[in-house]
Short mmCIF file of C-alpha atoms in Angstrom, two decimals:
data_model
loop_
_atom_site.label_atom_id
_atom_site.label_comp_id
_atom_site.label_asym_id
_atom_site.label_seq_id
_atom_site.Cartn_x
_atom_site.Cartn_y
_atom_site.Cartn_z
CA UNK A 23 -5.04 -17.25 -2.62
CA UNK A 24 -4.63 -19.92 0.04
CA UNK A 25 -7.13 -19.54 2.85
CA UNK A 26 -5.83 -18.52 6.26
CA UNK A 27 -6.91 -17.69 9.77
CA UNK A 28 -7.04 -14.10 10.90
CA UNK A 29 -7.11 -12.76 14.43
CA UNK A 30 -7.16 -9.23 15.77
CA UNK A 31 -4.42 -8.13 18.15
CA UNK A 32 -5.54 -5.77 20.91
CA UNK A 33 -2.08 -4.91 22.27
CA UNK A 34 1.39 -4.80 20.76
CA UNK A 35 2.62 -7.35 23.30
CA UNK A 36 -0.11 -9.82 22.37
CA UNK A 37 0.62 -9.17 18.67
CA UNK A 38 4.29 -9.99 19.20
CA UNK A 39 3.43 -13.10 21.24
CA UNK A 40 1.22 -14.38 18.39
CA UNK A 41 4.05 -14.57 15.91
CA UNK A 42 5.86 -17.87 15.47
CA UNK A 43 9.46 -18.33 14.41
CA UNK A 44 8.72 -19.16 10.78
CA UNK A 45 6.81 -17.09 8.24
CA UNK A 46 3.52 -18.99 8.68
CA UNK A 47 2.16 -16.19 10.88
CA UNK A 48 2.41 -12.59 9.70
CA UNK A 49 1.22 -9.16 10.79
CA UNK A 50 -1.19 -7.34 8.51
CA UNK A 51 -1.82 -3.58 8.61
CA UNK A 52 -2.94 -1.82 5.40
CA UNK A 53 -2.35 -4.99 3.40
CA UNK A 54 -1.72 -3.19 0.11
CA UNK A 55 1.45 -5.16 -0.56
CA UNK A 56 0.80 -8.29 1.51
CA UNK A 57 -2.59 -9.11 -0.05
CA UNK A 58 -1.05 -8.69 -3.50
CA UNK A 59 1.85 -11.00 -2.57
CA UNK A 60 -0.62 -13.55 -1.22
CA UNK A 61 -2.65 -13.42 -4.44
CA UNK A 62 0.55 -14.12 -6.39
CA UNK A 63 1.46 -16.91 -3.97
CA UNK A 64 4.79 -15.22 -3.24
CA UNK A 65 3.92 -15.49 0.44
CA UNK A 66 1.31 -17.87 1.83
CA UNK A 67 0.83 -17.40 5.58
CA UNK A 68 -1.39 -19.77 7.58
CA UNK A 69 -2.41 -17.03 9.94
CA UNK A 70 -2.56 -13.23 9.90
CA UNK A 71 -2.46 -11.00 12.95
CA UNK A 72 -4.51 -7.89 12.18
CA UNK A 73 -2.77 -5.10 14.08
CA UNK A 74 -5.06 -2.24 13.03
CA UNK A 75 -6.69 -1.97 16.44
CA UNK A 76 -3.38 -1.02 18.10
CA UNK A 77 -2.96 2.54 19.29
CA UNK A 78 -0.12 3.36 16.88
CA UNK A 79 -1.70 5.94 14.60
CA UNK A 80 -0.68 9.22 16.19
CA UNK A 81 1.58 11.94 14.80
CA UNK A 82 3.14 13.75 17.75
CA UNK A 83 5.37 16.81 17.88
CA UNK A 84 7.53 16.21 20.91
CA UNK A 85 10.48 18.04 22.38
CA UNK A 86 13.20 17.91 19.73
CA UNK A 87 11.55 15.31 17.51
CA UNK A 88 8.47 14.23 15.59
CA UNK A 89 7.01 10.81 16.38
CA UNK A 90 4.87 9.03 13.79
CA UNK A 91 2.97 5.87 14.76
CA UNK A 92 3.61 2.80 12.62
CA UNK A 93 -0.10 2.58 11.76
CA UNK A 94 -0.44 6.19 10.59
CA UNK A 95 -1.69 6.10 7.01
CA UNK A 96 0.57 7.39 4.25
CA UNK A 97 -2.03 10.02 3.26
CA UNK A 98 -2.54 11.04 6.89
CA UNK A 99 1.17 11.88 7.20
CA UNK A 100 1.51 13.40 3.72
CA UNK A 101 -1.39 15.79 4.33
CA UNK A 102 -0.75 16.67 7.96
CA UNK A 103 -0.32 20.46 8.02
CA UNK A 104 2.43 20.39 10.66
CA UNK A 105 4.34 17.67 8.79
CA UNK A 106 4.14 19.78 5.63
CA UNK A 107 5.60 22.74 7.53
CA UNK A 108 8.22 20.99 9.67
CA UNK A 109 9.14 18.03 7.44
CA UNK A 110 8.20 19.07 3.89
CA UNK A 111 10.65 16.55 2.36
CA UNK A 112 8.77 13.67 4.00
CA UNK A 113 5.40 15.01 2.79
CA UNK A 114 6.74 15.36 -0.77
CA UNK A 115 8.18 11.84 -0.83
CA UNK A 116 4.96 10.31 0.51
CA UNK A 117 2.83 12.18 -2.04
CA UNK A 118 5.09 10.84 -4.83
CA UNK A 119 4.37 7.23 -3.87
CA UNK A 120 1.53 5.00 -5.15
CA UNK A 121 -1.94 6.49 -5.65
CA UNK A 122 -4.25 8.33 -3.26
CA UNK A 123 -6.39 5.18 -2.78
CA UNK A 124 -3.32 3.17 -1.79
CA UNK A 125 -1.97 5.99 0.42
CA UNK A 126 -5.31 5.97 2.28
CA UNK A 127 -4.78 2.27 3.06
CA UNK A 128 -1.01 1.90 3.42
CA UNK A 129 0.66 2.52 6.78
CA UNK A 130 4.08 3.94 7.63
CA UNK A 131 5.29 0.62 9.08
CA UNK A 132 3.96 -1.31 6.11
CA UNK A 133 5.59 1.09 3.68
CA UNK A 134 8.96 0.28 5.28
CA UNK A 135 8.28 -3.46 5.09
CA UNK A 136 7.00 -3.56 1.51
CA UNK A 137 8.86 -6.02 -0.69
CA UNK A 138 10.77 -5.33 -3.88
CA UNK A 139 8.81 -5.16 -7.13
CA UNK A 140 11.55 -7.02 -9.02
CA UNK A 141 9.62 -9.11 -11.59
CA UNK A 142 11.64 -12.23 -10.73
CA UNK A 143 10.60 -11.92 -7.09
CA UNK A 144 6.95 -11.69 -8.10
CA UNK A 145 6.96 -14.50 -10.67
CA UNK A 146 6.95 -17.85 -8.86
CA UNK A 147 8.01 -19.63 -12.07
CA UNK A 148 11.31 -17.75 -12.05
CA UNK A 149 14.40 -18.17 -9.89
CA UNK A 150 14.81 -15.61 -7.13
CA UNK A 151 17.14 -15.86 -4.15
CA UNK A 152 14.99 -13.43 -2.20
CA UNK A 153 11.85 -15.55 -2.59
CA UNK A 154 13.49 -18.99 -2.56
CA UNK A 155 17.03 -18.89 -1.09
CA UNK A 156 19.69 -20.54 -3.28
CA UNK A 157 17.36 -20.71 -6.33
CA UNK A 158 19.43 -18.18 -8.28
CA UNK A 159 18.89 -14.61 -9.47
CA UNK A 160 16.87 -14.23 -12.65
CA UNK A 161 17.55 -10.51 -12.89
CA UNK A 162 21.33 -10.89 -13.28
CA UNK A 163 21.63 -11.56 -17.01
CA UNK A 164 17.87 -11.18 -17.38
CA UNK A 165 15.48 -8.24 -17.66
CA UNK A 166 16.88 -5.77 -15.18
CA UNK A 167 15.85 -2.27 -16.18
CA UNK A 168 14.56 -1.48 -12.67
CA UNK A 169 17.48 -3.15 -10.87
CA UNK A 170 20.04 -1.74 -8.45
CA UNK A 171 23.36 -0.12 -9.31
CA UNK A 172 24.74 0.20 -5.76
CA UNK A 173 25.41 -2.39 -3.05
CA UNK A 174 24.46 -5.37 -5.20
CA UNK A 175 25.70 -8.94 -4.75
CA UNK A 176 25.91 -12.05 -6.91
CA UNK A 177 22.72 -13.16 -5.17
CA UNK A 178 20.45 -10.18 -5.70
CA UNK A 179 20.19 -6.87 -7.57
CA UNK A 180 16.68 -5.91 -6.41
CA UNK A 181 15.80 -2.39 -5.25
CA UNK A 182 13.71 -1.27 -2.32
CA UNK A 183 10.65 0.39 -3.86
CA UNK A 184 9.68 2.97 -1.20
CA UNK A 185 9.72 6.75 -1.67
CA UNK A 186 8.91 7.57 1.96
CA UNK A 187 11.95 5.61 3.14
CA UNK A 188 14.29 7.67 0.96
CA UNK A 189 13.21 10.84 2.76
CA UNK A 190 13.42 9.17 6.17
CA UNK A 191 16.96 7.95 5.41
CA UNK A 192 17.98 11.51 4.48
CA UNK A 193 16.37 12.95 7.62
CA UNK A 194 18.23 10.68 10.08
CA UNK A 195 15.06 9.00 11.35
CA UNK A 196 15.01 6.27 13.99
CA UNK A 197 12.82 3.16 13.96
CA UNK A 198 11.25 2.07 17.26
CA UNK A 199 10.43 -1.62 17.52
CA UNK A 200 8.97 -3.94 20.11
CA UNK A 201 9.76 -7.64 20.37
CA UNK A 202 9.82 -10.54 22.80
CA UNK A 203 13.04 -9.15 24.34
CA UNK A 204 11.50 -5.69 24.80
CA UNK A 205 11.86 -2.43 22.93
CA UNK A 206 14.80 -1.18 20.88
CA UNK A 207 15.70 1.55 18.41
CA UNK A 208 17.31 1.16 14.99
CA UNK A 209 18.87 3.98 12.96
CA UNK A 210 16.82 4.29 9.79
CA UNK A 211 19.87 3.84 7.59
CA UNK A 212 20.61 0.55 9.39
CA UNK A 213 17.02 -0.70 9.16
CA UNK A 214 17.11 -1.87 5.55
CA UNK A 215 20.12 -3.92 4.55
CA UNK A 216 22.16 -4.91 1.52
CA UNK A 217 21.49 -8.34 0.01
CA UNK A 218 24.88 -10.04 0.43
CA UNK A 219 24.41 -13.82 0.57
CA UNK A 220 21.06 -13.55 2.36
CA UNK A 221 18.78 -11.46 0.10
CA UNK A 222 15.74 -13.13 1.69
CA UNK A 223 16.27 -10.68 4.55
CA UNK A 224 15.12 -7.18 3.54
CA UNK A 225 15.90 -5.55 6.87
CA UNK A 226 17.42 -5.97 10.30
CA UNK A 227 14.13 -6.51 12.09
CA UNK A 228 14.32 -9.70 14.15
CA UNK A 229 11.69 -12.41 14.14
CA UNK A 230 8.62 -11.37 16.17
CA UNK A 231 9.60 -7.71 16.24
CA UNK A 232 6.91 -5.17 15.47
CA UNK A 233 7.58 -1.60 14.28
CA UNK A 234 5.72 0.71 16.66
CA UNK A 235 6.80 4.18 15.46
CA UNK A 236 9.45 6.24 13.73
CA UNK A 237 11.05 9.37 15.12
CA UNK A 238 12.58 12.20 13.15
CA UNK A 239 14.82 14.66 14.97
CA UNK A 240 13.93 18.35 14.56
CA UNK A 241 15.85 20.02 11.74
CA UNK A 242 15.97 23.24 9.76
CA UNK A 243 15.10 21.67 6.42
CA UNK A 244 11.86 23.54 5.97
CA UNK A 245 12.56 25.45 2.75
CA UNK A 246 15.29 24.17 0.44
CA UNK A 247 14.08 20.61 0.03
CA UNK A 248 13.05 18.54 -2.96
CA UNK A 249 12.03 14.98 -3.79
CA UNK A 250 12.70 14.28 -7.46
CA UNK A 251 11.20 11.07 -8.76
CA UNK A 252 12.04 9.96 -12.30
CA UNK A 253 9.70 7.27 -13.64
CA UNK A 254 8.18 5.86 -16.81
CA UNK A 255 5.01 7.94 -16.43
CA UNK A 256 4.50 11.14 -14.49
CA UNK A 257 2.52 9.58 -11.63
CA UNK A 258 1.64 6.20 -10.13
CA UNK A 259 4.80 4.33 -11.09
CA UNK A 260 7.82 3.13 -9.17
CA UNK A 261 10.97 5.19 -9.37
CA UNK A 262 13.63 4.47 -11.93
CA UNK A 263 15.71 6.82 -9.84
CA UNK A 264 14.65 9.22 -7.10
CA UNK A 265 16.57 11.80 -5.09
CA UNK A 266 15.68 13.33 -1.72
CA UNK A 267 17.52 16.59 -1.05
CA UNK A 268 17.47 18.78 2.07
CA UNK A 269 19.70 21.85 2.17
CA UNK A 270 20.36 24.64 4.61
CA UNK A 271 21.51 27.73 2.73
CA UNK A 272 22.95 30.91 4.21
CA UNK A 273 23.62 33.61 1.59
CA UNK A 274 23.72 30.86 -1.01
CA UNK A 275 26.38 28.95 0.94
CA UNK A 276 25.43 25.38 1.83
CA UNK A 277 25.77 24.98 5.60
CA UNK A 278 24.09 21.59 5.80
CA UNK A 279 23.06 19.00 3.24
CA UNK A 280 21.27 15.65 3.35
CA UNK A 281 20.88 13.43 0.29
CA UNK A 282 19.47 9.99 -0.32
CA UNK A 283 18.44 8.06 -3.41
CA UNK A 284 15.72 5.55 -4.24
CA UNK A 285 15.54 3.04 -7.07
CA UNK A 286 19.28 2.40 -6.98
CA UNK A 287 19.86 -0.11 -4.17
CA UNK A 288 18.42 -2.79 -1.90
CA UNK A 289 17.96 -0.03 0.66
CA UNK A 290 17.46 3.75 0.58
CA UNK A 291 20.90 4.94 -0.54
CA UNK A 292 22.35 7.74 1.58
CA UNK A 293 24.98 9.90 -0.15
CA UNK A 294 27.16 10.94 2.79
CA UNK A 295 30.27 11.61 0.69
CA UNK A 296 28.31 13.98 -1.54
CA UNK A 297 26.82 15.68 1.54
CA UNK A 298 30.35 16.32 2.88
CA UNK A 299 31.45 17.64 -0.51
CA UNK A 300 28.55 20.13 -0.60
CA UNK A 301 28.99 21.53 2.91
CA UNK A 302 30.62 24.97 2.83
CA UNK A 303 30.31 25.28 -0.97
CA UNK A 304 28.43 28.08 -2.68
CA UNK A 305 25.39 26.74 -4.54
CA UNK A 306 26.11 26.80 -8.28
CA UNK A 307 25.42 24.81 -11.45
CA UNK A 308 29.01 23.59 -11.53
CA UNK A 309 29.01 22.40 -7.90
CA UNK A 310 25.73 20.58 -8.39
CA UNK A 311 27.08 18.86 -11.51
CA UNK A 312 30.14 17.74 -9.59
CA UNK A 313 27.87 16.52 -6.80
CA UNK A 314 25.88 14.44 -9.34
CA UNK A 315 29.04 12.73 -10.61
CA UNK A 316 30.33 12.15 -7.08
CA UNK A 317 26.98 10.74 -5.96
CA UNK A 318 27.07 8.03 -8.65
CA UNK A 319 30.72 7.11 -8.05
CA UNK A 320 31.04 3.34 -7.71
CA UNK A 321 27.70 2.59 -9.38
CA UNK A 322 27.59 -0.46 -11.62
CA UNK A 323 25.01 -1.28 -14.29
CA UNK A 324 23.74 -4.73 -15.25
CA UNK A 325 22.82 -4.10 -18.89
CA UNK A 326 19.23 -2.89 -19.10
CA UNK A 327 19.77 -0.50 -16.20
CA UNK A 328 23.07 1.04 -17.37
CA UNK A 329 21.13 4.25 -18.09
CA UNK A 330 20.70 4.75 -14.34
CA UNK A 331 24.35 5.82 -14.03
CA UNK A 332 23.82 8.91 -16.18
CA UNK A 333 20.21 9.41 -15.09
CA UNK A 334 21.24 9.21 -11.43
CA UNK A 335 23.92 11.89 -11.80
CA UNK A 336 21.55 14.18 -13.70
CA UNK A 337 18.77 13.59 -11.16
CA UNK A 338 21.07 14.55 -8.25
CA UNK A 339 22.08 17.75 -10.08
CA UNK A 340 18.46 18.58 -10.92
CA UNK A 341 17.14 17.87 -7.40
CA UNK A 342 19.87 20.07 -5.86
CA UNK A 343 19.14 22.86 -8.36
CA UNK A 344 15.41 22.80 -7.60
CA UNK A 345 15.94 22.60 -3.82
CA UNK A 346 18.40 25.51 -3.84
CA UNK A 347 16.08 27.69 -5.92
CA UNK A 348 13.09 27.38 -3.55
CA UNK B 21 -45.42 -10.65 -5.34
CA UNK B 22 -41.71 -10.81 -5.84
CA UNK B 23 -40.03 -13.06 -3.35
CA UNK B 24 -37.27 -11.50 -1.27
CA UNK B 25 -33.93 -12.53 -2.68
CA UNK B 26 -31.76 -13.98 0.02
CA UNK B 27 -28.13 -14.79 -0.28
CA UNK B 28 -26.95 -18.27 0.50
CA UNK B 29 -24.18 -16.89 2.63
CA UNK B 30 -26.26 -14.35 4.41
CA UNK B 31 -27.06 -15.02 8.05
CA UNK B 32 -30.34 -13.33 8.93
CA UNK B 33 -31.39 -13.02 12.59
CA UNK B 34 -34.04 -15.72 12.05
CA UNK B 35 -31.68 -18.42 10.86
CA UNK B 36 -28.48 -17.37 12.56
CA UNK B 37 -26.50 -20.20 14.10
CA UNK B 38 -23.77 -19.69 16.63
CA UNK B 39 -20.62 -21.68 16.00
CA UNK B 40 -21.30 -23.60 19.21
CA UNK B 41 -24.75 -24.62 17.98
CA UNK B 42 -23.23 -25.72 14.74
CA UNK B 43 -20.56 -27.80 16.37
CA UNK B 44 -23.23 -29.51 18.50
CA UNK B 45 -25.13 -30.31 15.32
CA UNK B 46 -22.03 -31.41 13.47
CA UNK B 47 -21.31 -33.75 16.38
CA UNK B 48 -24.71 -35.23 15.66
CA UNK B 49 -23.73 -35.64 12.01
CA UNK B 50 -20.68 -37.60 13.08
CA UNK B 51 -22.81 -39.92 15.22
CA UNK B 52 -25.28 -40.40 12.41
CA UNK B 53 -22.47 -40.95 9.97
CA UNK B 54 -21.58 -44.17 11.78
CA UNK B 55 -24.56 -45.71 10.03
CA UNK B 56 -23.50 -46.65 6.50
CA UNK B 57 -26.76 -45.51 4.84
CA UNK B 58 -26.44 -42.09 6.46
CA UNK B 59 -22.88 -41.90 5.21
CA UNK B 60 -24.14 -42.22 1.64
CA UNK B 61 -26.70 -39.45 2.19
CA UNK B 62 -24.01 -37.25 3.76
CA UNK B 63 -21.79 -37.79 0.77
CA UNK B 64 -24.58 -37.05 -1.71
CA UNK B 65 -25.38 -33.80 0.06
CA UNK B 66 -21.68 -32.90 0.26
CA UNK B 67 -22.06 -32.30 4.00
CA UNK B 68 -18.37 -32.79 4.59
CA UNK B 69 -17.57 -29.97 2.18
CA UNK B 70 -20.24 -27.78 3.70
CA UNK B 71 -18.92 -28.43 7.21
CA UNK B 72 -15.37 -27.65 6.12
CA UNK B 73 -16.56 -24.45 4.43
CA UNK B 74 -18.48 -23.35 7.49
CA UNK B 75 -15.57 -23.93 9.84
CA UNK B 76 -13.26 -21.92 7.61
CA UNK B 77 -15.49 -18.87 7.56
CA UNK B 78 -15.68 -15.85 9.83
CA UNK B 79 -18.69 -13.66 10.60
CA UNK B 80 -18.80 -10.19 9.04
CA UNK B 81 -21.19 -7.32 9.66
CA UNK B 82 -20.95 -4.71 6.97
CA UNK B 83 -23.15 -1.91 5.64
CA UNK B 84 -23.17 -1.47 1.88
CA UNK B 85 -25.05 1.46 0.33
CA UNK B 86 -27.06 1.87 3.51
CA UNK B 87 -28.05 -1.80 3.78
CA UNK B 88 -26.69 -3.90 6.66
CA UNK B 89 -25.48 -7.41 5.93
CA UNK B 90 -24.56 -10.16 8.39
CA UNK B 91 -22.48 -12.68 6.50
CA UNK B 92 -20.12 -15.58 6.93
CA UNK B 93 -17.12 -15.26 4.67
CA UNK B 94 -13.79 -16.91 4.06
CA UNK B 95 -10.98 -14.75 5.49
CA UNK B 96 -9.36 -14.61 2.05
CA UNK B 97 -12.40 -12.91 0.50
CA UNK B 98 -11.48 -9.45 -0.73
CA UNK B 99 -13.98 -6.64 -0.38
CA UNK B 100 -14.19 -6.59 -4.19
CA UNK B 101 -15.14 -10.27 -4.41
CA UNK B 102 -17.59 -9.87 -1.54
CA UNK B 103 -19.36 -7.05 -3.37
CA UNK B 104 -19.41 -8.73 -6.75
CA UNK B 105 -19.77 -12.42 -5.98
CA UNK B 106 -21.76 -12.50 -2.75
CA UNK B 107 -23.78 -9.29 -2.78
CA UNK B 108 -24.23 -9.23 -6.57
CA UNK B 109 -23.11 -5.60 -6.72
CA UNK B 110 -21.24 -5.90 -9.99
CA UNK B 111 -20.95 -2.16 -10.63
CA UNK B 112 -17.55 -2.20 -8.91
CA UNK B 113 -15.19 -3.63 -11.52
CA UNK B 114 -12.33 -6.08 -11.30
CA UNK B 115 -9.64 -4.72 -13.59
CA UNK B 116 -6.17 -5.93 -12.66
CA UNK B 117 -7.05 -7.33 -9.19
CA UNK B 118 -3.57 -6.21 -8.05
CA UNK B 119 -3.98 -2.56 -7.09
CA UNK B 120 -2.63 -1.19 -10.33
CA UNK B 121 -5.72 0.12 -12.16
CA UNK B 122 -8.24 1.63 -9.71
CA UNK B 123 -11.34 0.05 -11.36
CA UNK B 124 -12.32 -1.41 -7.98
CA UNK B 125 -12.30 1.93 -6.10
CA UNK B 126 -15.04 2.21 -3.46
CA UNK B 127 -15.58 4.43 -0.43
CA UNK B 128 -15.13 2.84 3.00
CA UNK B 129 -16.26 5.09 5.85
CA UNK B 130 -16.05 8.00 3.42
CA UNK B 131 -12.51 7.27 2.20
CA UNK B 132 -11.66 5.96 -1.26
CA UNK B 133 -9.76 2.69 -1.19
CA UNK B 134 -8.99 -0.22 -3.51
CA UNK B 135 -11.43 -3.02 -2.74
CA UNK B 136 -9.23 -5.61 -4.49
CA UNK B 137 -6.44 -5.15 -1.91
CA UNK B 138 -8.75 -5.00 1.07
CA UNK B 139 -9.69 -8.14 2.98
CA UNK B 140 -13.42 -8.01 3.66
CA UNK B 141 -12.97 -9.45 7.14
CA UNK B 142 -10.91 -6.39 8.05
CA UNK B 143 -13.88 -4.12 7.22
CA UNK B 144 -15.96 -5.17 10.21
CA UNK B 145 -18.89 -2.74 10.75
CA UNK B 146 -17.65 -0.52 7.93
CA UNK B 147 -19.93 1.63 5.81
CA UNK B 148 -19.19 0.98 2.15
CA UNK B 149 -20.45 3.04 -0.77
CA UNK B 150 -20.25 1.65 -4.29
CA UNK B 151 -21.31 3.11 -7.63
CA UNK B 152 -24.76 1.56 -7.04
CA UNK B 153 -25.19 3.68 -3.93
CA UNK B 154 -24.68 7.10 -5.53
CA UNK B 155 -27.98 7.89 -7.22
CA UNK B 156 -31.04 8.95 -5.29
CA UNK B 157 -33.80 6.93 -6.90
CA UNK B 158 -33.70 7.80 -10.58
CA UNK B 159 -31.76 11.01 -9.92
CA UNK B 160 -28.12 10.46 -10.81
CA UNK B 161 -25.29 11.76 -8.66
CA UNK B 162 -23.84 15.05 -10.01
CA UNK B 163 -20.60 13.22 -10.89
CA UNK B 164 -22.49 10.58 -12.87
CA UNK B 165 -24.33 13.35 -14.75
CA UNK B 166 -21.08 15.18 -15.43
CA UNK B 167 -19.43 12.04 -16.83
CA UNK B 168 -22.32 11.58 -19.26
CA UNK B 169 -22.38 15.27 -20.23
CA UNK B 170 -18.61 15.47 -20.76
CA UNK B 171 -18.27 12.08 -22.44
CA UNK B 172 -15.95 10.94 -19.65
CA UNK B 173 -15.71 7.37 -20.91
CA UNK B 174 -15.60 5.18 -23.97
CA UNK B 175 -15.91 1.48 -23.10
CA UNK B 176 -17.04 2.33 -19.56
CA UNK B 177 -15.14 -0.38 -17.69
CA UNK B 178 -13.04 1.98 -15.57
CA UNK B 179 -15.93 4.43 -15.11
CA UNK B 180 -17.34 3.25 -11.75
CA UNK B 181 -13.84 3.52 -10.27
CA UNK B 182 -13.24 6.88 -11.96
CA UNK B 183 -16.52 8.27 -10.60
CA UNK B 184 -15.91 7.01 -7.03
CA UNK B 185 -12.38 8.42 -7.18
CA UNK B 186 -13.52 11.71 -8.72
CA UNK B 187 -16.02 12.36 -5.93
CA UNK B 188 -13.35 11.62 -3.31
CA UNK B 189 -10.84 13.80 -5.16
CA UNK B 190 -13.14 16.82 -4.74
CA UNK B 191 -14.10 15.97 -1.14
CA UNK B 192 -10.42 15.63 -0.19
CA UNK B 193 -9.74 19.10 -1.58
CA UNK B 194 -7.49 17.85 -4.38
CA UNK B 195 -9.42 19.24 -7.35
CA UNK B 196 -8.15 22.81 -7.35
CA UNK B 197 -6.50 22.69 -10.79
CA UNK B 198 -6.34 20.37 -13.78
CA UNK B 199 -2.80 19.40 -12.75
CA UNK B 200 -3.89 18.55 -9.22
CA UNK B 201 -6.85 16.51 -10.49
CA UNK B 202 -4.55 14.57 -12.83
CA UNK B 203 -2.13 13.80 -10.00
CA UNK B 204 -4.81 12.72 -7.52
CA UNK B 205 -6.68 10.69 -10.16
CA UNK B 206 -3.52 8.91 -11.30
CA UNK B 207 -4.57 5.71 -9.52
CA UNK B 208 -7.42 5.25 -12.00
CA UNK B 209 -6.24 4.01 -15.37
CA UNK B 210 -8.43 4.48 -18.48
CA UNK B 211 -7.26 2.26 -21.32
CA UNK B 212 -9.54 4.11 -23.80
CA UNK B 213 -7.78 7.34 -22.88
CA UNK B 214 -10.81 9.43 -21.84
CA UNK B 215 -8.61 11.31 -19.38
CA UNK B 216 -9.19 14.78 -20.80
CA UNK B 217 -12.97 14.45 -20.53
CA UNK B 218 -12.73 12.86 -17.08
CA UNK B 219 -10.81 15.92 -15.87
CA UNK B 220 -13.48 18.11 -17.52
CA UNK B 221 -16.24 16.26 -15.66
CA UNK B 222 -14.49 16.54 -12.29
CA UNK B 223 -13.71 20.22 -12.89
CA UNK B 224 -17.34 20.91 -13.75
CA UNK B 225 -18.62 19.20 -10.59
CA UNK B 226 -16.02 21.02 -8.48
CA UNK B 227 -16.97 24.38 -9.96
CA UNK B 228 -20.68 23.56 -9.65
CA UNK B 229 -20.13 23.63 -5.90
CA UNK B 230 -22.85 21.08 -5.13
CA UNK B 231 -22.58 19.14 -1.90
CA UNK B 232 -21.33 15.66 -2.79
#
């Protein structure tokens, strides 16, 4: 790892002011992804701004919404009793990610900003448009079992690896950020982006902007929720496909539905068309099978990951079945 | 009488130098270096490298297994490398060095973390417990005893991490069933496959009800 300077930011405004326009200065919070990327020489900052002293760790239950500080640890949120009661889908998704040691270190903001685990992104001997723009995509035509099936481009077929973000996309969260021009809010589903011709950009955060918190509006998804994560081993592995489901059921009729998928796109993949299809329907095996097929409509495989088309449909059906039976 | 082992990088109160003092002295080096003979001596002693090293380091105060250390470290030093390479505490193992195996698990302020993904400089004033800090004299920690009794290892390389994680697993309240233990121990990989006996050991300590 290249050596670097590190300074501690004592306020979010001073943290933002410390960042330069290029990537030579970066924020560090939990560091679980950044330190790994630095060891692999995928990123090599000259200077790190340690933001852990900032007062951004609180989980607050406000009027009509829950606010979670960007520096709240993944385990802190996953095991918060009120989060488990009010936002069980978020707690389930967080608990499905990484290991307990990593969840103790990793922060909510850092989870959102973690980079893809596409092997071509990580291997500096390989071409990758995300790591080195215009160098080509090794995954297209290469080993691409983990790759995306939705929203891909000729430049990039990487997936966003987070579980937490899949739940937050389903729950209509908002991202609060602070930058040199002041504060602004971004809809969670607009935070991460599709690769297009600029896969080097994972999200819509502007240079020098710092995530300060996320907000989740109050909802009634306290019972019929499920986070289904399908992976190569039963724990501590990234998702091949994951599905976050939140349903409101009245006499077995679906009055409200939220669905999002992980492991299928460059961003958490919200299934709004499937949600609309489900609303007003009576929960049944047949409806959930139809929802699975509809959810994967338009998906495209790249060879090694063709299985995700069938797996995705089955996972949607299974997640809906489990959520409805709770 | 055994001489007290001191670490080259350790700054004890007696020999501590402030950066300002050092820069004053290094200014002196520069002046002396104008003389060619001094230049040769400086080169032989690798002063230029030592100066560069010193200027690239940051001070760190850290408590490991109850012992306070005042050190100067490179910012890129991970907590794992600090423990193993500078404090000679080699019980904590380097498995993958990328946060995928859990062999480097230690407790920082009572919480289990991966020392390979933690920059030591970000653990200012932290209290770290490693596998070396568990026993009380010759009396092993209950989890160490349970691993021996239940044959919770084969080659032993992952064991320090497994034991540190197992203790935390119980303290966190995540050892209420075999399934829960498996899930909350999933960050510790055992290539020999001693998992069944590791779960036995943790279950036994949990059921023993001793304060950990």
